[in-house]
Short mmCIF file of C-alpha atoms and ligand atoms in Angstrom, two decimals:
data_model
loop_
_atom_site.label_atom_id
_atom_site.label_comp_id
_atom_site.label_asym_id
_atom_site.label_seq_id
_atom_site.Cartn_x
_atom_site.Cartn_y
_atom_site.Cartn_z
CA MET Y 1 88.05 90.04 122.81
CA ASN Y 2 85.40 91.66 120.64
CA THR Y 3 84.91 88.76 118.21
CA ASN Y 4 82.50 90.64 115.99
CA LEU Y 5 84.87 93.55 115.52
CA TYR Y 6 87.76 91.15 114.87
CA ASN Y 7 85.78 89.26 112.23
CA TYR Y 8 84.57 92.50 110.72
CA LEU Y 9 88.15 93.72 110.32
CA LEU Y 10 89.16 90.49 108.60
CA GLY Y 11 86.16 90.80 106.29
CA ILE Y 12 87.48 94.13 105.04
CA ALA Y 13 91.18 93.31 105.05
CA ASP Y 14 91.07 89.85 103.43
CA ASN Y 15 89.52 91.32 100.26
CA SER Y 16 92.44 93.69 99.83
CA LEU Y 17 95.05 91.12 100.84
CA ILE Y 18 93.94 88.54 98.27
CA LEU Y 19 93.41 91.11 95.52
CA GLY Y 20 96.82 92.60 96.33
CA GLN Y 21 98.38 89.15 96.08
CA ARG Y 22 96.72 88.57 92.70
CA LEU Y 23 98.04 91.90 91.41
CA GLY Y 24 101.47 91.12 92.83
CA GLU Y 25 101.61 88.06 90.56
CA LEU Y 26 101.73 90.50 87.66
CA CYS Y 27 104.94 92.17 88.83
CA GLY Y 28 107.21 91.99 85.78
CA HIS Y 29 104.42 90.45 83.68
CA GLY Y 30 102.15 93.42 82.91
CA PRO Y 31 101.26 93.98 79.25
CA SER Y 32 103.29 97.21 79.20
CA LEU Y 33 105.73 98.83 81.58
CA GLU Y 34 103.20 101.49 82.60
CA THR Y 35 100.37 99.08 83.38
CA ASP Y 36 102.78 96.73 85.14
CA ILE Y 37 103.87 99.57 87.42
CA ALA Y 38 100.30 100.78 87.91
CA LEU Y 39 98.98 97.36 88.92
CA THR Y 40 101.81 96.70 91.35
CA ASN Y 41 101.41 100.20 92.80
CA ILE Y 42 97.76 99.42 93.42
CA SER Y 43 98.85 96.15 95.02
CA LEU Y 44 101.21 98.06 97.30
CA ASP Y 45 98.45 100.49 98.31
CA LEU Y 46 96.22 97.55 99.19
CA PHE Y 47 98.94 95.83 101.25
CA GLY Y 48 99.60 99.08 103.09
CA GLN Y 49 95.93 99.40 103.96
CA VAL Y 50 95.73 95.75 104.93
CA ARG Y 51 98.60 96.21 107.33
CA SER Y 52 96.66 98.87 109.25
CA TYR Y 53 93.60 96.61 109.51
CA TYR Y 54 95.58 93.56 110.65
CA GLN Y 55 97.57 95.59 113.18
CA TYR Y 56 94.28 96.76 114.61
CA ALA Y 57 92.86 93.21 114.50
CA ALA Y 58 95.90 91.95 116.44
CA LYS Y 59 95.27 94.62 119.06
CA VAL Y 60 91.60 93.62 119.28
CA ALA Y 61 92.58 89.93 119.61
CA GLY Y 62 94.94 90.88 122.43
CA ASP Y 63 96.86 87.57 122.41
CA ASN Y 64 100.07 86.45 120.69
CA ARG Y 65 98.71 87.05 117.19
CA ASP Y 66 100.35 89.82 115.19
CA GLU Y 67 99.73 91.37 111.76
CA ASP Y 68 101.89 88.73 110.04
CA THR Y 69 100.36 85.65 111.65
CA ILE Y 70 96.88 86.97 110.91
CA ALA Y 71 97.79 87.69 107.29
CA MET Y 72 99.78 84.56 106.59
CA MET Y 73 99.13 81.73 108.99
CA ARG Y 74 95.40 81.07 108.77
CA PRO Y 75 93.97 77.97 107.05
CA GLU Y 76 91.88 78.54 103.93
CA ARG Y 77 88.51 78.24 105.65
CA GLU Y 78 89.38 81.16 107.94
CA TYR Y 79 89.89 83.65 105.09
CA VAL Y 80 86.69 85.56 104.53
CA ASN Y 81 87.35 87.49 101.31
CA VAL Y 82 84.70 87.59 98.59
CA LEU Y 83 85.11 85.16 95.69
CA LEU Y 84 85.58 88.01 93.19
CA VAL Y 85 89.07 88.98 94.38
CA GLU Y 86 90.51 85.45 94.19
CA GLN Y 87 89.62 84.97 90.51
CA PRO Y 88 92.71 84.42 88.35
CA ASN Y 89 94.59 86.78 86.02
CA THR Y 90 93.19 84.98 82.96
CA ASP Y 91 94.10 87.87 80.67
CA PHE Y 92 94.41 91.64 80.96
CA GLY Y 93 90.65 91.97 80.42
CA TYR Y 94 89.97 89.84 83.51
CA VAL Y 95 92.51 91.78 85.54
CA ILE Y 96 90.83 95.08 84.66
CA ALA Y 97 87.26 93.78 85.01
CA ARG Y 98 87.99 92.28 88.45
CA GLN Y 99 89.69 95.50 89.52
CA PHE Y 100 86.88 97.71 88.27
CA LEU Y 101 84.12 95.60 89.88
CA PHE Y 102 85.99 95.74 93.17
CA ASP Y 103 87.24 99.36 93.05
CA VAL Y 104 83.78 100.86 92.59
CA TYR Y 105 82.55 98.90 95.62
CA HIS Y 106 85.71 99.67 97.63
CA TYR Y 107 85.42 103.40 97.05
CA MET Y 108 81.76 103.50 98.07
CA PHE Y 109 82.47 101.34 101.11
CA LEU Y 110 85.35 103.54 102.32
CA THR Y 111 83.29 106.68 101.76
CA GLU Y 112 80.83 105.40 104.36
CA LEU Y 113 83.46 103.87 106.65
CA GLN Y 114 84.93 107.34 107.18
CA SER Y 115 82.02 108.12 109.48
CA SER Y 116 82.35 104.92 111.51
CA LYS Y 117 82.01 105.38 115.27
CA ASP Y 118 85.25 103.40 115.58
CA GLU Y 119 88.00 106.02 115.42
CA THR Y 120 90.70 103.67 114.15
CA LEU Y 121 88.50 102.39 111.32
CA ALA Y 122 87.48 105.93 110.38
CA ALA Y 123 91.17 106.97 110.28
CA ILE Y 124 92.15 104.02 108.07
CA ALA Y 125 89.21 104.79 105.76
CA LYS Y 126 90.16 108.47 105.46
CA LYS Y 127 93.71 107.51 104.60
CA SER Y 128 92.80 104.72 102.17
CA ILE Y 129 90.09 106.48 100.22
CA LYS Y 130 92.56 108.97 98.77
CA GLU Y 131 94.50 106.07 97.29
CA VAL Y 132 91.45 104.15 96.15
CA SER Y 133 90.14 107.18 94.25
CA TYR Y 134 93.14 106.67 91.92
CA HIS Y 135 92.38 102.95 91.61
CA VAL Y 136 88.80 103.63 90.47
CA ARG Y 137 90.01 106.18 87.96
CA PHE Y 138 92.61 103.76 86.59
CA SER Y 139 90.30 100.76 86.20
CA SER Y 140 87.32 102.77 84.87
CA ASP Y 141 89.60 104.37 82.31
CA TRP Y 142 90.84 100.97 81.12
CA ILE Y 143 87.31 99.56 80.95
CA LYS Y 144 86.50 102.34 78.48
CA ARG Y 145 89.71 101.88 76.50
CA LEU Y 146 89.23 98.14 76.13
CA GLY Y 147 85.48 98.26 75.52
CA ASP Y 148 85.77 101.04 72.99
CA GLY Y 149 89.08 99.76 71.56
CA THR Y 150 89.63 97.04 68.97
CA GLU Y 151 87.26 94.21 68.15
CA GLU Y 152 89.51 91.82 70.07
CA SER Y 153 89.81 94.02 73.18
CA HIS Y 154 86.05 94.58 73.18
CA LYS Y 155 85.36 90.84 72.96
CA ARG Y 156 87.77 90.02 75.78
CA ILE Y 157 86.58 92.67 78.22
CA GLN Y 158 82.96 91.71 77.51
CA ASN Y 159 83.82 88.06 78.26
CA ALA Y 160 85.55 89.01 81.49
CA ILE Y 161 82.63 91.16 82.66
CA ASN Y 162 80.20 88.35 81.78
CA ASP Y 163 82.23 85.77 83.72
CA LEU Y 164 82.94 87.89 86.78
CA TRP Y 165 79.46 89.38 87.10
CA THR Y 166 78.29 86.31 89.03
CA TYR Y 167 80.61 87.30 91.91
CA THR Y 168 79.37 90.89 92.34
CA ASP Y 169 76.31 90.23 94.47
CA GLU Y 170 78.40 88.70 97.26
CA LEU Y 171 79.96 92.12 97.94
CA PHE Y 172 76.63 93.08 99.51
CA HIS Y 173 76.01 89.96 101.60
CA GLN Y 174 76.12 90.56 105.31
CA THR Y 175 77.62 88.16 107.84
CA GLU Y 176 76.59 88.05 111.50
CA ALA Y 177 79.62 90.18 112.34
CA ASP Y 178 78.64 92.69 109.65
CA LYS Y 179 75.12 92.99 111.04
CA LYS Y 180 76.34 93.48 114.63
CA MET Y 181 78.86 96.11 113.59
CA ILE Y 182 76.27 97.97 111.49
CA ALA Y 183 73.92 98.00 114.48
CA ASP Y 184 76.73 99.46 116.62
CA GLY Y 185 77.39 102.26 114.14
CA VAL Y 186 80.85 100.84 113.44
CA GLY Y 187 80.19 99.00 110.20
CA VAL Y 188 78.86 100.10 106.83
CA ASP Y 189 75.36 99.07 105.80
CA THR Y 190 76.32 97.77 102.37
CA SER Y 191 72.71 96.96 101.44
CA LYS Y 192 72.25 100.70 101.00
CA LEU Y 193 75.11 100.86 98.48
CA LYS Y 194 73.92 98.14 96.13
CA GLU Y 195 71.65 100.15 93.88
CA GLN Y 196 74.17 102.94 93.48
CA TYR Y 197 76.91 100.35 92.79
CA TYR Y 198 75.13 98.74 89.85
CA LYS Y 199 74.15 102.16 88.54
CA GLN Y 200 77.71 103.44 88.54
CA ILE Y 201 79.03 100.20 87.02
CA SER Y 202 76.37 100.31 84.29
CA ASN Y 203 77.17 103.93 83.43
CA VAL Y 204 80.83 103.12 82.81
CA LEU Y 205 79.99 99.93 80.88
CA ASP Y 206 77.50 101.85 78.72
CA GLU Y 207 80.13 104.43 77.91
CA ALA Y 208 82.55 101.61 77.08
CA THR Y 209 79.95 100.01 74.76
CA ILE Y 210 80.02 96.90 76.95
CA GLU Y 211 76.75 95.10 77.53
CA VAL Y 212 75.57 94.93 81.12
CA PRO Y 213 74.98 91.23 81.91
CA ASP Y 214 71.45 90.20 82.79
CA LEU Y 215 72.05 87.54 85.37
CA LYS Y 216 69.73 86.17 88.01
CA TYR Y 217 72.05 83.67 89.64
CA PHE Y 218 75.05 84.69 91.74
CA GLN Y 219 77.93 82.81 93.38
CA LYS Y 220 78.74 83.26 97.03
CA GLY Y 221 80.65 81.55 99.84
CA GLY Y 222 83.90 83.42 100.35
CA LYS Y 223 82.57 85.38 103.29
CA GLN Y 224 81.82 82.07 105.02
CA GLY Y 225 85.29 80.75 104.19
CA VAL Y 226 84.05 78.53 101.35
CA HIS Y 227 86.30 79.44 98.44
CA THR Y 228 86.74 78.61 94.76
CA GLU Y 229 89.39 76.15 93.59
CA HIS Y 230 91.81 79.06 93.02
CA MET Y 231 92.21 80.02 96.65
CA GLY Y 232 94.49 77.16 97.70
CA TYR Y 233 97.07 78.11 95.08
CA ILE Y 234 97.06 81.74 96.17
CA LEU Y 235 97.60 80.76 99.80
CA ALA Y 236 100.32 78.27 98.90
CA GLU Y 237 102.36 81.10 97.42
CA LEU Y 238 101.37 83.64 100.06
CA GLN Y 239 102.18 81.38 102.99
CA TYR Y 240 105.12 79.37 101.70
CA MET Y 241 107.93 81.34 103.35
CA GLN Y 242 106.24 81.60 106.75
CA ARG Y 243 105.38 77.89 106.71
CA ALA Y 244 108.84 76.80 105.56
CA TYR Y 245 110.74 79.15 107.87
CA PRO Y 246 108.40 79.98 110.77
CA ASN Y 247 108.82 83.51 112.17
CA MET Y 248 111.30 84.51 109.50
CA SER Y 249 111.58 88.23 108.87
CA TRP Y 250 113.42 90.43 106.39
CA MET L 1 106.61 126.19 107.04
CA ILE L 2 104.62 123.24 108.30
CA GLU L 3 100.92 123.68 108.90
CA HIS L 4 99.28 122.21 111.96
CA ALA L 5 102.35 120.22 112.98
CA ASP L 6 103.35 120.64 116.61
CA ILE L 7 107.14 120.65 116.72
CA ASP L 8 109.50 122.06 119.36
CA THR L 9 111.74 124.70 117.76
CA GLU L 10 114.88 123.29 119.39
CA LEU L 11 114.29 119.91 117.71
CA ILE L 12 113.96 121.30 114.19
CA PRO L 13 117.72 121.36 113.42
CA ILE L 14 117.94 117.64 114.20
CA LEU L 15 114.85 116.68 112.20
CA ASP L 16 116.04 118.87 109.36
CA LYS L 17 119.02 116.54 108.86
CA VAL L 18 116.79 113.55 108.11
CA SER L 19 115.97 113.29 104.43
CA ASP L 20 113.26 111.37 102.63
CA PRO L 21 114.91 108.10 101.52
CA GLU L 22 113.09 108.09 98.17
CA ILE L 23 113.53 111.79 97.38
CA PRO L 24 116.81 112.65 99.13
CA VAL L 25 116.65 116.38 98.24
CA LEU L 26 113.69 116.74 100.59
CA THR L 27 113.89 116.63 104.36
CA ILE L 28 111.13 114.86 106.26
CA LEU L 29 110.06 118.32 107.49
CA ASP L 30 109.69 119.52 103.88
CA MET L 31 107.52 116.46 103.19
CA GLY L 32 105.33 117.22 106.20
CA VAL L 33 105.42 113.66 107.54
CA VAL L 34 106.49 114.77 111.03
CA ARG L 35 103.32 115.84 112.80
CA TYR L 36 104.54 116.15 116.37
CA ALA L 37 107.91 116.41 118.11
CA LYS L 38 108.26 117.37 121.77
CA LEU L 39 110.78 116.84 124.49
CA VAL L 40 108.96 115.37 127.49
CA ASP L 41 110.99 114.28 130.54
CA ASP L 42 114.22 113.50 128.68
CA VAL L 43 112.46 111.63 125.90
CA VAL L 44 111.68 113.07 122.48
CA LEU L 45 108.16 112.01 121.49
CA ILE L 46 107.59 111.97 117.76
CA LYS L 47 104.58 111.26 115.61
CA ILE L 48 105.02 110.59 111.92
CA THR L 49 102.38 109.88 109.30
CA PRO L 50 102.80 107.95 106.02
CA THR L 51 102.36 109.69 102.68
CA TYR L 52 100.73 106.52 101.26
CA SER L 53 99.53 103.49 103.28
CA GLY L 54 102.00 101.17 101.62
CA CYS L 55 104.90 103.62 101.65
CA PRO L 56 107.97 101.44 102.22
CA ALA L 57 109.97 104.51 103.30
CA MET L 58 108.26 104.82 106.68
CA ASP L 59 110.36 102.18 108.46
CA VAL L 60 113.55 103.73 107.08
CA ILE L 61 112.41 107.21 108.13
CA ALA L 62 111.69 105.98 111.66
CA ASP L 63 115.15 104.35 111.84
CA ASP L 64 116.83 107.51 110.52
CA ILE L 65 115.02 109.70 113.06
CA THR L 66 116.08 107.38 115.87
CA ALA L 67 119.69 107.50 114.70
CA ALA L 68 119.70 111.31 114.35
CA PHE L 69 118.40 111.85 117.87
CA LYS L 70 120.67 109.22 119.35
CA LYS L 71 123.62 111.05 117.83
CA ALA L 72 122.39 114.30 119.37
CA GLY L 73 122.15 112.59 122.77
CA TYR L 74 118.39 112.14 123.03
CA LYS L 75 116.18 109.17 123.72
CA VAL L 76 113.35 108.96 121.23
CA ASN L 77 109.95 107.35 121.00
CA ILE L 78 108.23 107.25 117.60
CA ASP L 79 104.55 106.67 116.90
CA LEU L 80 103.05 106.10 113.47
CA ILE L 81 99.71 107.90 113.15
CA LEU L 82 97.13 107.78 110.34
CA SER L 83 94.89 110.66 111.29
CA PRO L 84 94.70 113.33 110.06
CA ALA L 85 95.69 111.76 106.75
CA TRP L 86 98.71 113.23 104.99
CA THR L 87 98.05 115.63 102.15
CA THR L 88 100.35 117.14 99.52
CA ASP L 89 99.37 120.54 101.00
CA TRP L 90 101.81 119.75 103.79
CA ILE L 91 104.81 119.82 101.44
CA SER L 92 106.59 123.10 102.23
CA GLU L 93 107.38 125.84 99.68
CA GLU L 94 111.07 124.94 99.98
CA GLY L 95 110.09 121.34 99.38
CA ARG L 96 108.14 122.19 96.24
CA ASP L 97 111.10 124.12 94.84
CA ALA L 98 113.47 121.29 95.68
CA LEU L 99 111.18 118.77 93.97
CA GLU L 100 111.12 120.78 90.77
CA LYS L 101 114.90 121.22 90.72
CA TYR L 102 115.23 117.48 91.29
CA GLY L 103 113.13 116.79 88.19
CA ILE L 104 109.76 116.03 89.81
CA ALA L 105 106.93 118.43 88.97
CA PRO L 106 105.29 119.53 92.25
CA PRO L 107 101.58 118.79 92.84
CA LEU L 108 98.94 121.12 91.37
CA ASP L 109 95.80 121.94 93.35
CA ALA L 110 93.07 119.28 93.40
CA ASP L 111 90.97 120.55 90.46
CA ALA L 112 93.94 121.21 88.21
CA ASP L 113 95.39 117.82 89.18
CA LYS L 114 92.26 116.06 88.00
CA GLU L 115 92.28 117.87 84.68
CA ALA L 116 95.95 117.01 84.20
CA LEU L 117 95.53 113.33 85.05
CA LEU L 118 92.49 112.96 82.84
CA GLY L 119 94.50 114.50 80.02
CA ASN L 120 92.00 117.36 79.61
CA LYS L 121 94.45 120.23 80.02
CA LYS L 122 98.14 120.76 79.43
CA ILE L 123 99.12 122.37 82.71
CA VAL L 124 101.93 120.27 84.15
CA LYS L 125 105.19 122.14 83.64
CA CYS L 126 108.15 120.25 82.20
CA THR L 127 110.94 120.16 84.79
CA ASN L 128 113.54 120.19 82.03
CA CYS L 129 112.53 123.08 79.72
CA GLY L 130 109.56 124.70 81.47
CA SER L 131 107.09 124.05 78.64
CA HIS L 132 103.46 123.24 79.47
CA ASN L 133 103.14 121.21 76.29
CA THR L 134 103.28 117.92 78.23
CA LYS L 135 101.25 114.72 78.17
CA LEU L 136 100.34 112.04 80.67
CA VAL L 137 102.08 108.72 80.00
CA SER L 138 100.86 106.81 83.04
CA GLN L 139 98.78 107.66 86.11
CA PHE L 140 101.25 105.68 88.18
CA GLY L 141 104.96 106.41 88.06
CA SER L 142 108.01 104.99 89.78
CA THR L 143 106.17 105.13 93.11
CA ALA L 144 102.47 105.32 93.98
CA CYS L 145 102.70 109.05 94.75
CA LYS L 146 103.84 109.98 91.26
CA ALA L 147 102.49 109.96 87.70
CA LEU L 148 104.64 109.77 84.60
CA PHE L 149 104.57 112.65 82.11
CA GLN L 150 106.47 113.45 78.96
CA CYS L 151 107.31 116.84 77.48
CA GLU L 152 106.24 117.18 73.84
CA ASP L 153 108.69 120.01 73.22
CA CYS L 154 111.97 118.65 74.62
CA GLN L 155 110.74 115.00 74.78
CA GLU L 156 112.01 114.59 78.34
CA PRO L 157 110.04 112.10 80.46
CA PHE L 158 109.50 113.25 84.05
CA ASP L 159 107.59 112.42 87.22
CA TYR L 160 104.70 114.50 88.48
CA PHE L 161 103.91 114.38 92.20
CA LYS L 162 100.18 113.69 92.32
CA CYS L 163 97.92 115.84 94.46
CA LEU L 164 96.66 113.93 97.50
CA LYS L 165 93.89 115.63 99.43
ZN1 LIG N 1 110.45 119.97 78.19
#
């Protein structure tokens, strides 16, 4: 099997799986009916996209793995999502800040992935980007509403941005698989997106009267399977049914 | 009329009986999710494409297609394809009319859609009274493909089918 392609696919899909799982936790708990529905709709979009990536990964693996075992039966160290997406739903400010910091990256990434030499990846990107354009609009809009809202909402969204900022740089780290896939014209050279990413983020934060953090030190590790203390709890919930009742299906 | 879809004329009456499980007034042909249907050596080959990646209706649609063709005496083989990606442009004229009668405002073109969803212009027509004096309540409605609007004249809340291009 093409190990680099397989690992590259997981690198993309795990981000959306774990973020989707985090958003799914909010089902029935959103601050208002509309935001509750919006966040779970975004979660559903992400799971739908993830399914396409894992189905393709199972095909690349070519053994008895399928989309479900790849999604739900790996140990923690084999998940390669960035640390940003596993951060908890501390409050609505954190939920929106995490979403915004990821959406802007996700949209730029998919824009480039559409011209991948790998036809399947290009097709998934073309499908997904239409959905993600709504995600970016939703989270950017809320950043402005919270930042430019009440004193309390401003304080909370500023705190969330400050706390989560340390996880943004990892989005642009490249693994061995990333580098090989970029060289083959399959992967996206994320180093070229970094400047534009921080520019777009800063523009929205400026408009929202939120201060752009000035940070020199960034956290990383997720892409190597070294996660924060939150990850185990996410996987416990995600994997429980498949572990308790192996091969169960609806 | 379905653009770009490659469908054998003799199969249309069978496909026309399969409705969208989430919007039962629309057939899957009206929705434009059937991209290919041909009879090849006794087997009907069908390609369907999802409206949204996470659309939970796709498995049901595939089951319903299988059942409809089985009833008509055909064997069927269904493939799910992602490319080219579905667009709201593939919803037929009949489909758009049916949506509106059902209480879902049909999608505007891409530019108008953006203006409507950003709340810049009042252009989404109320499905209850026909007024354009409507406001966006939420960018996401009961499903990912819809946004929630409310009419400021008759106060009726209604779904708007978002443009996907
Ligand atoms: Zn009205």
